[in-house]
PDB file of C-alpha atoms in Angstrom:
ATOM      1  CA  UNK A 561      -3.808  -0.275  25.555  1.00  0.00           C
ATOM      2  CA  UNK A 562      -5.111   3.374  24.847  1.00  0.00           C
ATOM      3  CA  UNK A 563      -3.432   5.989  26.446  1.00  0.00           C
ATOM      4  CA  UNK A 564      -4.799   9.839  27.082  1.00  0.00           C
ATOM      5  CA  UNK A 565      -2.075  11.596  25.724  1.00  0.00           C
ATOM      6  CA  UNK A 566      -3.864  14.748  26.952  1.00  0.00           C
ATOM      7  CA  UNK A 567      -3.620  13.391  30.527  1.00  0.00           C
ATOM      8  CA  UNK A 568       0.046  11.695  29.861  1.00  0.00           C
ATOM      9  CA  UNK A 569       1.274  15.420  29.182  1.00  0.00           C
ATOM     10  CA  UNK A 570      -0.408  16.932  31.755  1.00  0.00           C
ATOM     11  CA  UNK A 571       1.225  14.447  34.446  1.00  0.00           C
ATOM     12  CA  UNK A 572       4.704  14.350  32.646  1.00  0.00           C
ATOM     13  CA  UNK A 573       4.735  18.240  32.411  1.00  0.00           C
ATOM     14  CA  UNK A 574       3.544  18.617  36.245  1.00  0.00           C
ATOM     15  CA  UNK A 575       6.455  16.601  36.851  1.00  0.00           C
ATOM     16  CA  UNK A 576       8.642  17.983  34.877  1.00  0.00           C
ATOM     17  CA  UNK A 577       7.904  21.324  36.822  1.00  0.00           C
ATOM     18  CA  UNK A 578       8.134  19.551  40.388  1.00  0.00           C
ATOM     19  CA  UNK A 579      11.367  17.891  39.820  1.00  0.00           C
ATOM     20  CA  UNK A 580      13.972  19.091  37.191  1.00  0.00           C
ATOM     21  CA  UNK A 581      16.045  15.804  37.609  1.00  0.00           C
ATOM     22  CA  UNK A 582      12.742  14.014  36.139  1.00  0.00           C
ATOM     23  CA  UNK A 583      12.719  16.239  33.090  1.00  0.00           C
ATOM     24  CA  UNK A 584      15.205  13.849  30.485  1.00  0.00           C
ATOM     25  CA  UNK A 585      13.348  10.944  31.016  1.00  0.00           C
ATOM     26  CA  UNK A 586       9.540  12.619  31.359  1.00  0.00           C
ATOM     27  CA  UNK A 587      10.446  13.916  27.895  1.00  0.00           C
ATOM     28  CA  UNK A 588      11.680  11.456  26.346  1.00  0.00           C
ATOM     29  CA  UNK A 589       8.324   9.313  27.504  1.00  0.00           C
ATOM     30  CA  UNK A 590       5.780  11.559  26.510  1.00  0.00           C
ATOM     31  CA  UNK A 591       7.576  12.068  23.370  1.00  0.00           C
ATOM     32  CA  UNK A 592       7.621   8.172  22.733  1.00  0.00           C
ATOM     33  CA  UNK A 593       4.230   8.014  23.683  1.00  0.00           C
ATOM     34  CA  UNK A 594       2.961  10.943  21.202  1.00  0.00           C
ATOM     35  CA  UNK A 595       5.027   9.259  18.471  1.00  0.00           C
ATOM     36  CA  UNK A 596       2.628   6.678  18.331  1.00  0.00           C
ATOM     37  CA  UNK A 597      -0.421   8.310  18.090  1.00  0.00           C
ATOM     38  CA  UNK A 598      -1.447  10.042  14.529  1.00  0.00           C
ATOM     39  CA  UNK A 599      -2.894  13.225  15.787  1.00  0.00           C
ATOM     40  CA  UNK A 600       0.138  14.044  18.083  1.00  0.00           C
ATOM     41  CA  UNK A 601       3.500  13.067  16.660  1.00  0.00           C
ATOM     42  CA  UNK A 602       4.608  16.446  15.808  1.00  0.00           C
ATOM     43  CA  UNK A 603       4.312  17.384  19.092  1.00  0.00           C
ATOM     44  CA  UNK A 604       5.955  14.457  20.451  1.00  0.00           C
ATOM     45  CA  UNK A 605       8.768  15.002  18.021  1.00  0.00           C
ATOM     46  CA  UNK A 606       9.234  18.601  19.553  1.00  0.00           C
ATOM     47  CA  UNK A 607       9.401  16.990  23.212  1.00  0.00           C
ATOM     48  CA  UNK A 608      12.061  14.591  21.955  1.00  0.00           C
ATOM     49  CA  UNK A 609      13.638  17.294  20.408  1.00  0.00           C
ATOM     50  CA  UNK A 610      13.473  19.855  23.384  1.00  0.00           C
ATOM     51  CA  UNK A 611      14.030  16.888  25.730  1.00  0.00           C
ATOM     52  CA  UNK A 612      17.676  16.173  23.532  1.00  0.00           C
ATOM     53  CA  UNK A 613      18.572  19.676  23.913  1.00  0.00           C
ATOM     54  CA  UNK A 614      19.074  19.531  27.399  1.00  0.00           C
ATOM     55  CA  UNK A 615      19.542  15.955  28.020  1.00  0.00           C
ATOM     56  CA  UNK A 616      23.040  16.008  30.148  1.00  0.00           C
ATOM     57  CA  UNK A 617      23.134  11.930  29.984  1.00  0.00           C
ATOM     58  CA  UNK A 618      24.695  10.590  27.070  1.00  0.00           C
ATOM     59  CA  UNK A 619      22.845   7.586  27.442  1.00  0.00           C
ATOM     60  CA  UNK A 620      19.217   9.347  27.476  1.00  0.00           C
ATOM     61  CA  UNK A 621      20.814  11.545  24.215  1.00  0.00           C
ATOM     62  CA  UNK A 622      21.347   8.391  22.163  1.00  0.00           C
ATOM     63  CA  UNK A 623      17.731   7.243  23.585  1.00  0.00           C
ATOM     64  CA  UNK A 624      16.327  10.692  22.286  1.00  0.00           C
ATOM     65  CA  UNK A 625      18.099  10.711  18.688  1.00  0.00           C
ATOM     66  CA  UNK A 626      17.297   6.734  18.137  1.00  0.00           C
ATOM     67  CA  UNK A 627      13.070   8.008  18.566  1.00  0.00           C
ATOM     68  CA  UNK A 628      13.897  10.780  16.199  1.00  0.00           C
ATOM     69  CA  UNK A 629      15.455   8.852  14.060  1.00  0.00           C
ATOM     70  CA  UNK A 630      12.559   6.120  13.194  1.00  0.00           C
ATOM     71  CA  UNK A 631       9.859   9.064  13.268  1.00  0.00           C
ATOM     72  CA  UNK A 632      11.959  10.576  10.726  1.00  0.00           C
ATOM     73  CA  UNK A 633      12.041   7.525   8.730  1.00  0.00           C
ATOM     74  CA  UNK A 634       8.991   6.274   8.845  1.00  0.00           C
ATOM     75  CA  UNK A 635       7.000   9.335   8.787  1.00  0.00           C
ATOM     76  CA  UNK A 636       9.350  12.200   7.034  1.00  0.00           C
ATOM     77  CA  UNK A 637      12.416  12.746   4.845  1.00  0.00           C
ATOM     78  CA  UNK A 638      14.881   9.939   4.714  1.00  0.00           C
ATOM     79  CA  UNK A 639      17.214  12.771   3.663  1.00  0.00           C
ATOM     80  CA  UNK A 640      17.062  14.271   7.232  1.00  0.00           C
ATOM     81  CA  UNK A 641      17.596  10.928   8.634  1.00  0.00           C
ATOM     82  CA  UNK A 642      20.643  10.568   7.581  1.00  0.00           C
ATOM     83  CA  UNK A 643      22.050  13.490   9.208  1.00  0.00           C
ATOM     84  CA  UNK A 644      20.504  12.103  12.579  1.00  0.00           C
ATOM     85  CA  UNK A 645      22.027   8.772  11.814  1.00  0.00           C
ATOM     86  CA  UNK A 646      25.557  10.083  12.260  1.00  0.00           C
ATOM     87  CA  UNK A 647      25.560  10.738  15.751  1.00  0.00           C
ATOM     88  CA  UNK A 648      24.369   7.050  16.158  1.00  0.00           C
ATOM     89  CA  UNK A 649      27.139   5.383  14.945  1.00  0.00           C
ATOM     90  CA  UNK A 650      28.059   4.392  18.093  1.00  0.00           C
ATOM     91  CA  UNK A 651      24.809   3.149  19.423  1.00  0.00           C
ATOM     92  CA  UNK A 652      23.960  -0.784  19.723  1.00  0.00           C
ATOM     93  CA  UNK A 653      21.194  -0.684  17.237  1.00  0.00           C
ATOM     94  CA  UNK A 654      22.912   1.115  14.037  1.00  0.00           C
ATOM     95  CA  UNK A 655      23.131  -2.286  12.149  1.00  0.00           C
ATOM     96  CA  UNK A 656      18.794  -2.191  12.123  1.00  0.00           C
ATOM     97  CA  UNK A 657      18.990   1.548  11.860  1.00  0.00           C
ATOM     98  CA  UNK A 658      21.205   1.560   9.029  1.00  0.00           C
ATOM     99  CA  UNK A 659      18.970  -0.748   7.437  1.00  0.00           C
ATOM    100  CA  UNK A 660      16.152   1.115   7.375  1.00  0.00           C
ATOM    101  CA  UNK A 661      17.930   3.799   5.217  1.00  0.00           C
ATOM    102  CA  UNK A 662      18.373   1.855   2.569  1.00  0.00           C
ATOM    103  CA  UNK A 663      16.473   1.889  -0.607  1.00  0.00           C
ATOM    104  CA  UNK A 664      15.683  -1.503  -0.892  1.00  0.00           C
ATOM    105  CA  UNK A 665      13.665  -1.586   2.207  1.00  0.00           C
ATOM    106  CA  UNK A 666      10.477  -1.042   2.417  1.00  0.00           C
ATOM    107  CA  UNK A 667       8.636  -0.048   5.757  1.00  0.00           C
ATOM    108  CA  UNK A 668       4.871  -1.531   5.536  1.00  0.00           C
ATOM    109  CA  UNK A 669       2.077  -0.487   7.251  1.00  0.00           C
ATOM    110  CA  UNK A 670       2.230  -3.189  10.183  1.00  0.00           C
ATOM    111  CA  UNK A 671       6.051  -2.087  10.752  1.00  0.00           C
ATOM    112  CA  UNK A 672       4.531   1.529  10.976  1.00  0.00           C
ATOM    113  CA  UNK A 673       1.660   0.439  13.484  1.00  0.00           C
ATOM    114  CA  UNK A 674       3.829  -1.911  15.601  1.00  0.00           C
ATOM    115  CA  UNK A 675       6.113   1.210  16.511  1.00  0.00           C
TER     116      UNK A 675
END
């Protein structure tokens, strides 16, 4: 399935402007969806990151720093993943999340397209 991420942002953004309680999850979505496309995951990681700073739901904040968390890993520092790891020690996925931190694990290309 392709997806316009040009249009995606346009439509989450115009929501984002027509209803404020839309704004957590609309960010967290287009974020997701810019993730997995080479040309925009920076920008996606500054929605999650923006849409984490004002998240209110503690549920949509774990949601947030999990998607951070794997673009860190797979595509930056481990280093700086562990620091996002520690506010997701309570979250039911830190057994695979913890895993991918360690050394011995190696993240191959298919793992990297499948996300």
């Amino acid at each position: 399935m392709n997806v316009d991420i040009e249009q995606a942002e346009k439509y989450y953004l115009s929501a984002v402007s027509y209803d404020s309680g839309y704004q957590q999850l609309a960010f967290y979505n287009l974020g997701a969806t810019m993730l997995q496309n080479k040309k925009y995951r920076k920008k996606g990681k500054r929605y999650l990151q923006k849409g984490v700073k004002h998240c209110k739901d503690e549920f949509m904040k774990i949601k947030y720093k999990e998607a951070l968390f794997i673009y860190t890993v797979l595509y930056e520092d481990k280093k700086d993943a562990k620091s996002i790891i520690k506010d997701l020690s309570d979250c039911e996925h830190i057994d695979v999340l913890s895993m991918m931190l360690k050394e011995h694990y190696q993240l191959n290309v298919d793992y990297q397209n499948g996300l």
